[in-house]
Amino acid sequence: MQVIDALSLDYSEWKKLIEEMCYPRFRADQICQWIYSHKVLDYNGMSNVPKDLRAKLNENILMTQPILIKTFNSGGTIKYLWQLLDGERVESVLLNHGGHKTACISTQVGCPLACAFCATGSMGFKRNLSVGEILGQFLLMEKMQDDKAINNIVFMGMGEPLLNEDNLFKAIRILNHEKMRNLGARHITISTSGIVPGIEDLADFEIPLRLSVSLHASNDELRSRLMPINKKYNLQRLVDALKFYKDRTGERITIEYILIANINDEPKYAYEMAALLNGLEPYINLIPYNPVKNNKKFKRSSDGAIKKFCAALSELKIEFEVRRERGSDIAAACGQLAADY
Ligand code: SAH
Ligand code: SF4
């Protein structure tokens, strides 16, 4: 018999299973409420569910979840190291700022895209995470927040979300569903390195979430050196896909741009980027490069260089912000997740 994983089930699948077990459909609502509102991930704790149904659930629908191995704290930032059923490990990060909590969630063990500046990319690719493994990170983190909800979720942890599209989209539908976690679309962000077919699919996705795109270079020669995926989907194809997405959804796109000393941080690249993205009116997130273990090739841009780059963007009337560093001392900042403990 196929093993059924509770956290991978959506609302209609829960209802169908409960009906097949000959119980009324409202029992599915109760179970979903226990899991997604109360974060009770154990059938025995679902006190208004009949005992015989709980016994059947225990037998047939496994409530597997990531095991917490370790946490790392730095100010408001907490990094969680999880172990999955097959022994693989992933990390998630909780950011506390301005009274809001944001969970940064992983979608793959490792990443196949091998960006030159990224710790996850240097560990290679092991496998995609299941729907339940994606949701499990979020639910367990939320459970640990003294009943204070996590307000936002960003798919910016380990891996490329749009290379695990089916599981990612299903996890998002579950998070957003009113009978499940009921997390608003505006509170969900996907970050992608520029997977063109995935961006096109997102343009037609029924949940209007937020899209961030990791650009990091404004010409193909440099971008292909930093991000090998650019050889498959070059800048022209990427920009075309982003225009399609914008036309279709009316949504503003965020562009992420790491500032690496003497690589991509001269003002001429700000001008090049403005020309490339002309007509897209994006919001630019500048991320000073975060050091990565065993990577001596890159350095963070100097404060002076960052200032000059910002001045060029201001002159070009492009909206931007410089993302403040959080958690780099515990290797929890962008691009530092490697689960190598
Ligand atoms: N694979 C997706 C999402 C995970 S990476 C993507 O690439 O968008 C999350 C963000 O961290 C991306 O913008 C990525 O480019 C950035 N990043 C990777 N390594 C970094 C580093 N060393 N310093 C700063 N940002 C980094
Ligand atoms: Fe993968 Fe994103 Fe890291 Fe590139 S930056 S290797 S796409 S996780």
GROMACS .gro file of C-alpha atoms and ligand atoms in nm:
model
  375
    1MET     CA    1   0.000   0.000   0.000
    2GLN     CA    2   0.116   0.350  -0.083
    3VAL     CA    3   0.212   0.557   0.219
    4ILE     CA    4  -0.005   0.867   0.253
    5ASP     CA    5   0.167   1.170   0.402
    6ALA     CA    6  -0.074   1.391   0.600
    7LEU     CA    7   0.108   1.719   0.538
    8SER     CA    8   0.106   1.659   0.163
    9LEU     CA    9  -0.276   1.643   0.145
   10ASP     CA   10  -0.483   1.937   0.024
   11TYR     CA   11  -0.834   2.014   0.142
   12SER     CA   12  -1.021   1.814  -0.123
   13GLU     CA   13  -0.792   1.514  -0.069
   14TRP     CA   14  -0.864   1.522   0.305
   15LYS     CA   15  -1.238   1.531   0.241
   16LYS     CA   16  -1.220   1.244  -0.004
   17LEU     CA   17  -1.015   1.027   0.233
   18ILE     CA   18  -1.246   1.093   0.526
   19GLU     CA   19  -1.547   1.001   0.313
   20GLU     CA   20  -1.376   0.683   0.199
   21MET     CA   21  -1.328   0.598   0.567
   22CYS     CA   22  -1.707   0.641   0.605
   23TYR     CA   23  -1.698   0.948   0.826
   24PRO     CA   24  -1.881   1.277   0.762
   25ARG     CA   25  -1.689   1.538   0.567
   26PHE     CA   26  -1.681   1.792   0.852
   27ARG     CA   27  -1.429   1.565   1.023
   28ALA     CA   28  -1.184   1.673   0.751
   29ASP     CA   29  -1.244   2.036   0.847
   30GLN     CA   30  -1.171   1.955   1.208
   31ILE     CA   31  -0.848   1.775   1.125
   32CYS     CA   32  -0.729   2.057   0.896
   33GLN     CA   33  -0.807   2.306   1.169
   34TRP     CA   34  -0.602   2.111   1.421
   35ILE     CA   35  -0.307   2.094   1.185
   36TYR     CA   36  -0.309   2.439   1.029
   37SER     CA   37  -0.461   2.660   1.302
   38HIS     CA   38  -0.345   2.487   1.619
   39LYS     CA   39  -0.033   2.320   1.477
   40VAL     CA   40  -0.127   1.993   1.646
   41LEU     CA   41   0.068   1.743   1.437
   42ASP     CA   42  -0.044   1.435   1.631
   43TYR     CA   43  -0.388   1.277   1.586
   44ASN     CA   44  -0.400   1.182   1.954
   45GLY     CA   45  -0.415   1.550   2.043
   46MET     CA   46  -0.722   1.615   1.824
   47SER     CA   47  -0.969   1.595   2.108
   48ASN     CA   48  -1.294   1.649   1.914
   49VAL     CA   49  -1.211   1.377   1.659
   50PRO     CA   50  -1.361   1.035   1.751
   51LYS     CA   51  -1.114   0.785   1.893
   52ASP     CA   52  -1.184   0.520   1.629
   53LEU     CA   53  -1.119   0.770   1.350
   54ARG     CA   54  -0.795   0.877   1.520
   55ALA     CA   55  -0.686   0.513   1.532
   56LYS     CA   56  -0.758   0.473   1.160
   57LEU     CA   57  -0.568   0.791   1.080
   58ASN     CA   58  -0.272   0.672   1.285
   59GLU     CA   59  -0.268   0.354   1.081
   60ASN     CA   60  -0.319   0.495   0.734
   61ILE     CA   61  -0.216   0.857   0.705
   62LEU     CA   62   0.127   0.923   0.844
   63MET     CA   63   0.194   1.253   1.014
   64THR     CA   64   0.564   1.259   0.921
   65GLN     CA   65   0.752   1.581   0.989
   66PRO     CA   66   1.106   1.714   0.979
   67ILE     CA   67   1.306   1.657   1.298
   68LEU     CA   68   1.463   1.966   1.449
   69ILE     CA   69   1.836   1.904   1.497
   70LYS     CA   70   1.959   2.244   1.605
   71THR     CA   71   1.873   2.614   1.619
   72PHE     CA   72   2.107   2.910   1.585
   73ASN     CA   73   2.013   3.252   1.724
   74SER     CA   74   2.133   3.596   1.630
   75GLY     CA   75   1.926   3.890   1.747
   76GLY     CA   76   1.583   3.843   1.599
   77THR     CA   77   1.701   3.587   1.344
   78ILE     CA   78   1.677   3.215   1.412
   79LYS     CA   79   1.810   2.944   1.183
   80TYR     CA   80   1.660   2.594   1.208
   81LEU     CA   81   1.843   2.282   1.093
   82TRP     CA   82   1.608   1.995   1.006
   83GLN     CA   83   1.660   1.629   0.934
   84LEU     CA   84   1.422   1.461   0.690
   85LEU     CA   85   1.302   1.102   0.695
   86ASP     CA   86   1.581   0.978   0.466
   87GLY     CA   87   1.852   1.154   0.672
   88GLU     CA   88   1.897   1.451   0.435
   89ARG     CA   89   1.918   1.792   0.597
   90VAL     CA   90   1.780   2.135   0.513
   91GLU     CA   91   1.766   2.474   0.683
   92SER     CA   92   1.499   2.740   0.730
   93VAL     CA   93   1.530   3.089   0.873
   94LEU     CA   94   1.291   3.297   1.083
   95LEU     CA   95   1.333   3.674   1.056
   96ASN     CA   96   1.178   3.901   1.318
   97HIS     CA   97   1.153   4.261   1.220
   98GLY     CA   98   0.917   4.548   1.286
   99GLY     CA   99   0.682   4.320   1.479
  100HIS     CA  100   0.652   4.090   1.178
  101LYS     CA  101   0.772   3.737   1.142
  102THR     CA  102   0.892   3.603   0.808
  103ALA     CA  103   0.978   3.240   0.742
  104CYS     CA  104   1.239   3.167   0.476
  105ILE     CA  105   1.173   2.813   0.355
  106SER     CA  106   1.376   2.560   0.152
  107THR     CA  107   1.235   2.378  -0.150
  108GLN     CA  108   1.522   2.142  -0.240
  109VAL     CA  109   1.805   1.956  -0.069
  110GLY     CA  110   2.095   2.145  -0.229
  111CYS     CA  111   2.047   2.310  -0.566
  112PRO     CA  112   2.141   2.201  -0.918
  113LEU     CA  113   2.212   2.552  -1.047
  114ALA     CA  114   2.558   2.606  -0.895
  115CYS     CA  115   2.564   2.986  -0.884
  116ALA     CA  116   2.925   3.087  -0.819
  117PHE     CA  117   2.845   3.298  -0.511
  118CYS     CA  118   2.603   3.067  -0.327
  119ALA     CA  119   2.674   2.817  -0.048
  120THR     CA  120   2.370   2.603  -0.138
  121GLY     CA  121   2.486   2.592  -0.501
  122SER     CA  122   2.828   2.460  -0.400
  123MET     CA  123   2.683   2.155  -0.222
  124GLY     CA  124   2.528   2.008  -0.539
  125PHE     CA  125   2.175   1.876  -0.578
  126LYS     CA  126   2.030   1.586  -0.381
  127ARG     CA  127   1.654   1.592  -0.436
  128ASN     CA  128   1.333   1.793  -0.436
  129LEU     CA  129   1.141   1.837  -0.112
  130SER     CA  130   0.790   1.690  -0.091
  131VAL     CA  131   0.485   1.907  -0.025
  132GLY     CA  132   0.484   1.786   0.336
  133GLU     CA  133   0.854   1.864   0.383
  134ILE     CA  134   0.801   2.218   0.253
  135LEU     CA  135   0.496   2.277   0.475
  136GLY     CA  136   0.649   2.094   0.773
  137GLN     CA  137   0.928   2.354   0.803
  138PHE     CA  138   0.671   2.634   0.821
  139LEU     CA  139   0.425   2.465   1.057
  140LEU     CA  140   0.691   2.356   1.305
  141MET     CA  141   0.850   2.700   1.304
  142GLU     CA  142   0.512   2.860   1.363
  143LYS     CA  143   0.439   2.616   1.644
  144MET     CA  144   0.754   2.736   1.820
  145GLN     CA  145   0.646   3.104   1.811
  146ASP     CA  146   0.447   3.105   2.138
  147ASP     CA  147   0.125   3.109   1.938
  148LYS     CA  148   0.223   3.421   1.750
  149ALA     CA  149   0.156   3.364   1.384
  150ILE     CA  150   0.422   3.393   1.118
  151ASN     CA  151   0.305   3.673   0.888
  152ASN     CA  152   0.503   3.605   0.572
  153ILE     CA  153   0.663   3.318   0.388
  154VAL     CA  154   0.944   3.360   0.138
  155PHE     CA  155   1.071   3.072  -0.074
  156MET     CA  156   1.431   3.190  -0.060
  157GLY     CA  157   1.591   2.909   0.138
  158MET     CA  158   1.786   2.622  -0.014
  159GLY     CA  159   1.712   2.531  -0.373
  160GLU     CA  160   1.540   2.671  -0.678
  161PRO     CA  161   1.164   2.680  -0.609
  162LEU     CA  162   1.060   2.679  -0.975
  163LEU     CA  163   1.250   2.355  -1.037
  164ASN     CA  164   1.016   2.192  -0.785
  165GLU     CA  165   0.709   2.354  -0.925
  166ASP     CA  166   0.438   2.093  -0.868
  167ASN     CA  167   0.520   2.048  -0.499
  168LEU     CA  168   0.572   2.420  -0.447
  169PHE     CA  169   0.241   2.517  -0.608
  170LYS     CA  170   0.052   2.255  -0.411
  171ALA     CA  171   0.214   2.371  -0.084
  172ILE     CA  172   0.115   2.730  -0.165
  173ARG     CA  173  -0.244   2.629  -0.243
  174ILE     CA  174  -0.261   2.456   0.095
  175LEU     CA  175  -0.113   2.755   0.281
  176ASN     CA  176  -0.352   2.994   0.108
  177HIS     CA  177  -0.671   2.784   0.139
  178GLU     CA  178  -0.926   2.933   0.378
  179LYS     CA  179  -0.986   2.599   0.550
  180MET     CA  180  -0.612   2.535   0.586
  181ARG     CA  181  -0.354   2.796   0.689
  182ASN     CA  182  -0.542   3.087   0.518
  183LEU     CA  183  -0.220   3.280   0.453
  184GLY     CA  184  -0.287   3.574   0.219
  185ALA     CA  185  -0.138   3.572  -0.130
  186ARG     CA  186   0.034   3.906  -0.065
  187HIS     CA  187   0.228   3.739   0.216
  188ILE     CA  188   0.383   3.472  -0.006
  189THR     CA  189   0.699   3.541  -0.212
  190ILE     CA  190   0.888   3.319  -0.453
  191SER     CA  191   1.247   3.397  -0.543
  192THR     CA  192   1.379   3.248  -0.865
  193SER     CA  193   1.710   3.252  -1.045
  194GLY     CA  194   1.514   3.297  -1.369
  195ILE     CA  195   1.350   2.969  -1.471
  196VAL     CA  196   1.155   3.096  -1.773
  197PRO     CA  197   0.889   2.820  -1.803
  198GLY     CA  198   0.822   2.848  -1.429
  199ILE     CA  199   0.776   3.225  -1.452
  200GLU     CA  200   0.532   3.173  -1.740
  201ASP     CA  201   0.339   2.921  -1.530
  202LEU     CA  202   0.332   3.166  -1.240
  203ALA     CA  203   0.173   3.426  -1.467
  204ASP     CA  204  -0.128   3.193  -1.487
  205PHE     CA  205  -0.121   3.074  -1.126
  206GLU     CA  206  -0.452   3.150  -0.954
  207ILE     CA  207  -0.290   3.290  -0.637
  208PRO     CA  208  -0.142   3.639  -0.696
  209LEU     CA  209   0.173   3.600  -0.489
  210ARG     CA  210   0.487   3.812  -0.511
  211LEU     CA  211   0.775   3.739  -0.744
  212SER     CA  212   1.144   3.817  -0.684
  213VAL     CA  213   1.403   3.751  -0.950
  214SER     CA  214   1.773   3.706  -0.883
  215LEU     CA  215   1.941   3.908  -1.157
  216HIS     CA  216   2.289   3.990  -1.019
  217ALA     CA  217   2.432   4.089  -1.359
  218SER     CA  218   2.309   4.305  -1.643
  219ASN     CA  219   2.484   4.140  -1.940
  220ASP     CA  220   2.493   3.780  -2.057
  221GLU     CA  221   2.869   3.742  -2.042
  222LEU     CA  222   2.892   3.827  -1.672
  223ARG     CA  223   2.564   3.664  -1.574
  224SER     CA  224   2.659   3.332  -1.736
  225ARG     CA  225   2.983   3.335  -1.538
  226LEU     CA  226   2.804   3.398  -1.210
  227MET     CA  227   2.487   3.199  -1.280
  228PRO     CA  228   2.524   2.907  -1.525
  229ILE     CA  229   2.143   2.893  -1.568
  230ASN     CA  230   2.183   3.206  -1.782
  231LYS     CA  231   2.324   2.987  -2.060
  232LYS     CA  232   1.989   2.812  -2.077
  233TYR     CA  233   1.763   3.114  -2.025
  234ASN     CA  234   1.955   3.424  -2.128
  235LEU     CA  235   1.869   3.780  -2.028
  236GLN     CA  236   1.653   3.848  -2.331
  237ARG     CA  237   1.440   3.540  -2.265
  238LEU     CA  238   1.424   3.623  -1.896
  239VAL     CA  239   1.316   3.983  -1.954
  240ASP     CA  240   1.056   3.870  -2.209
  241ALA     CA  241   0.914   3.625  -1.952
  242LEU     CA  242   0.904   3.900  -1.688
  243LYS     CA  243   0.721   4.135  -1.926
  244PHE     CA  244   0.473   3.856  -2.000
  245TYR     CA  245   0.426   3.803  -1.625
  246LYS     CA  246   0.377   4.172  -1.561
  247ASP     CA  247   0.127   4.215  -1.847
  248ARG     CA  248  -0.068   3.910  -1.738
  249THR     CA  249  -0.080   3.979  -1.364
  250GLY     CA  250  -0.030   4.355  -1.334
  251GLU     CA  251   0.211   4.277  -1.050
  252ARG     CA  252   0.531   4.464  -0.980
  253ILE     CA  253   0.840   4.243  -0.982
  254THR     CA  254   1.128   4.271  -0.737
  255ILE     CA  255   1.478   4.233  -0.878
  256GLU     CA  256   1.749   4.106  -0.644
  257TYR     CA  257   2.100   4.222  -0.714
  258ILE     CA  258   2.396   4.112  -0.502
  259LEU     CA  259   2.676   4.365  -0.485
  260ILE     CA  260   3.013   4.189  -0.521
  261ALA     CA  261   3.332   4.394  -0.501
  262ASN     CA  262   3.488   4.470  -0.840
  263ILE     CA  263   3.260   4.221  -1.016
  264ASN     CA  264   2.922   4.386  -1.068
  265ASP     CA  265   2.923   4.695  -0.848
  266GLU     CA  266   3.041   4.971  -1.081
  267PRO     CA  267   2.787   5.242  -1.168
  268LYS     CA  268   2.808   5.145  -1.538
  269TYR     CA  269   2.623   4.824  -1.446
  270ALA     CA  270   2.341   5.025  -1.289
  271TYR     CA  271   2.298   5.203  -1.623
  272GLU     CA  272   2.315   4.873  -1.810
  273MET     CA  273   2.053   4.725  -1.578
  274ALA     CA  274   1.823   5.025  -1.628
  275ALA     CA  275   1.839   4.979  -2.005
  276LEU     CA  276   1.782   4.604  -1.977
  277LEU     CA  277   1.477   4.640  -1.753
  278ASN     CA  278   1.330   4.940  -1.934
  279GLY     CA  279   0.950   4.915  -1.935
  280LEU     CA  280   0.940   4.670  -1.645
  281GLU     CA  281   0.948   4.929  -1.364
  282PRO     CA  282   1.078   4.682  -1.109
  283TYR     CA  283   1.168   4.739  -0.747
  284ILE     CA  284   1.537   4.669  -0.687
  285ASN     CA  285   1.666   4.496  -0.377
  286LEU     CA  286   2.040   4.545  -0.343
  287ILE     CA  287   2.203   4.275  -0.128
  288PRO     CA  288   2.564   4.332  -0.024
  289TYR     CA  289   2.733   3.994  -0.088
  290ASN     CA  290   2.734   3.767   0.216
  291PRO     CA  291   3.059   3.575   0.266
  292VAL     CA  292   3.037   3.204   0.196
  293LYS     CA  293   3.253   2.941   0.364
  294ASN     CA  294   3.539   2.814   0.143
  295ASN     CA  295   3.471   3.074  -0.123
  296LYS     CA  296   3.760   3.317  -0.144
  297LYS     CA  297   3.675   3.440  -0.494
  298PHE     CA  298   3.427   3.709  -0.392
  299LYS     CA  299   3.416   3.999  -0.152
  300ARG     CA  300   3.140   4.226  -0.038
  301SER     CA  301   3.137   4.568  -0.205
  302SER     CA  302   3.283   4.854  -0.004
  303ASP     CA  303   3.046   5.109   0.148
  304GLY     CA  304   3.180   5.364  -0.100
  305ALA     CA  305   3.102   5.140  -0.398
  306ILE     CA  306   2.753   5.067  -0.264
  307LYS     CA  307   2.691   5.441  -0.229
  308LYS     CA  308   2.799   5.508  -0.588
  309PHE     CA  309   2.582   5.228  -0.722
  310CYS     CA  310   2.284   5.366  -0.528
  311ALA     CA  311   2.353   5.717  -0.657
  312ALA     CA  312   2.342   5.588  -1.015
  313LEU     CA  313   2.007   5.414  -0.953
  314SER     CA  314   1.867   5.731  -0.794
  315GLU     CA  315   1.978   5.933  -1.093
  316LEU     CA  316   1.801   5.681  -1.316
  317LYS     CA  317   1.488   5.724  -1.101
  318ILE     CA  318   1.478   5.353  -1.023
  319GLU     CA  319   1.325   5.256  -0.689
  320PHE     CA  320   1.551   5.047  -0.472
  321GLU     CA  321   1.656   4.960  -0.121
  322VAL     CA  322   1.969   4.812   0.028
  323ARG     CA  323   1.869   4.504   0.222
  324ARG     CA  324   1.992   4.510   0.576
  325GLU     CA  325   2.208   4.221   0.682
  326ARG     CA  326   2.045   3.975   0.917
  327GLY     CA  327   2.191   3.658   1.053
  328SER     CA  328   2.518   3.653   0.860
  329ASP     CA  329   2.707   3.570   1.182
  330ILE     CA  330   2.514   3.240   1.206
  331ALA     CA  331   2.530   3.177   0.827
  332ALA     CA  332   2.157   3.241   0.799
  333ALA     CA  333   2.169   3.525   0.548
  334CYS     CA  334   2.088   3.496   0.176
  335GLY     CA  335   2.303   3.240   0.002
  336GLN     CA  336   2.469   3.105   0.315
  337LEU     CA  337   2.247   2.801   0.380
  338ALA     CA  338   2.429   2.474   0.336
  339ALA     CA  339   2.312   2.245   0.621
  340ASP     CA  340   2.668   2.120   0.658
  341TYR     CA  341   2.683   2.050   1.032
  342SAH     N1  342   1.719   2.977  -0.584
  342SAH     C1  343   1.645   3.095  -0.562
  342SAH     C2  344   1.608   3.120  -0.418
  342SAH     C3  345   1.711   3.090  -0.312
  342SAH     S1  346   1.852   3.192  -0.307
  342SAH     C4  347   1.717   3.215  -0.619
  342SAH     O1  348   1.833   3.200  -0.656
  342SAH     O2  349   1.655   3.320  -0.631
  342SAH     C5  350   1.791   3.337  -0.227
  342SAH     C6  351   1.865   3.466  -0.266
  342SAH     O3  352   1.998   3.469  -0.208
  342SAH     C7  353   1.885   3.482  -0.416
  342SAH     O4  354   1.858   3.613  -0.459
  342SAH     C8  355   2.031   3.452  -0.429
  342SAH     O5  356   2.084   3.502  -0.547
  342SAH     C9  357   2.088   3.517  -0.304
  342SAH     N2  358   2.224   3.477  -0.271
  342SAH    C10  359   2.288   3.361  -0.299
  342SAH     N3  360   2.415   3.362  -0.252
  342SAH    C11  361   2.433   3.483  -0.192
  342SAH    C12  362   2.540   3.545  -0.121
  342SAH     N4  363   2.655   3.481  -0.102
  342SAH     N5  364   2.521   3.670  -0.073
  342SAH    C13  365   2.404   3.734  -0.089
  342SAH     N6  366   2.298   3.680  -0.153
  342SAH    C14  367   2.311   3.556  -0.204
  343SF4    FE1  368   2.046   2.771  -0.637
  343SF4    FE2  369   1.949   3.016  -0.580
  343SF4    FE3  370   2.185   2.933  -0.478
  343SF4    FE4  371   2.167   2.986  -0.738
  343SF4     S1  372   2.139   3.131  -0.569
  343SF4     S2  373   2.267   2.806  -0.646
  343SF4     S3  374   1.961   2.916  -0.782
  343SF4     S4  375   1.984   2.847  -0.435
   0.00000   0.00000   0.00000
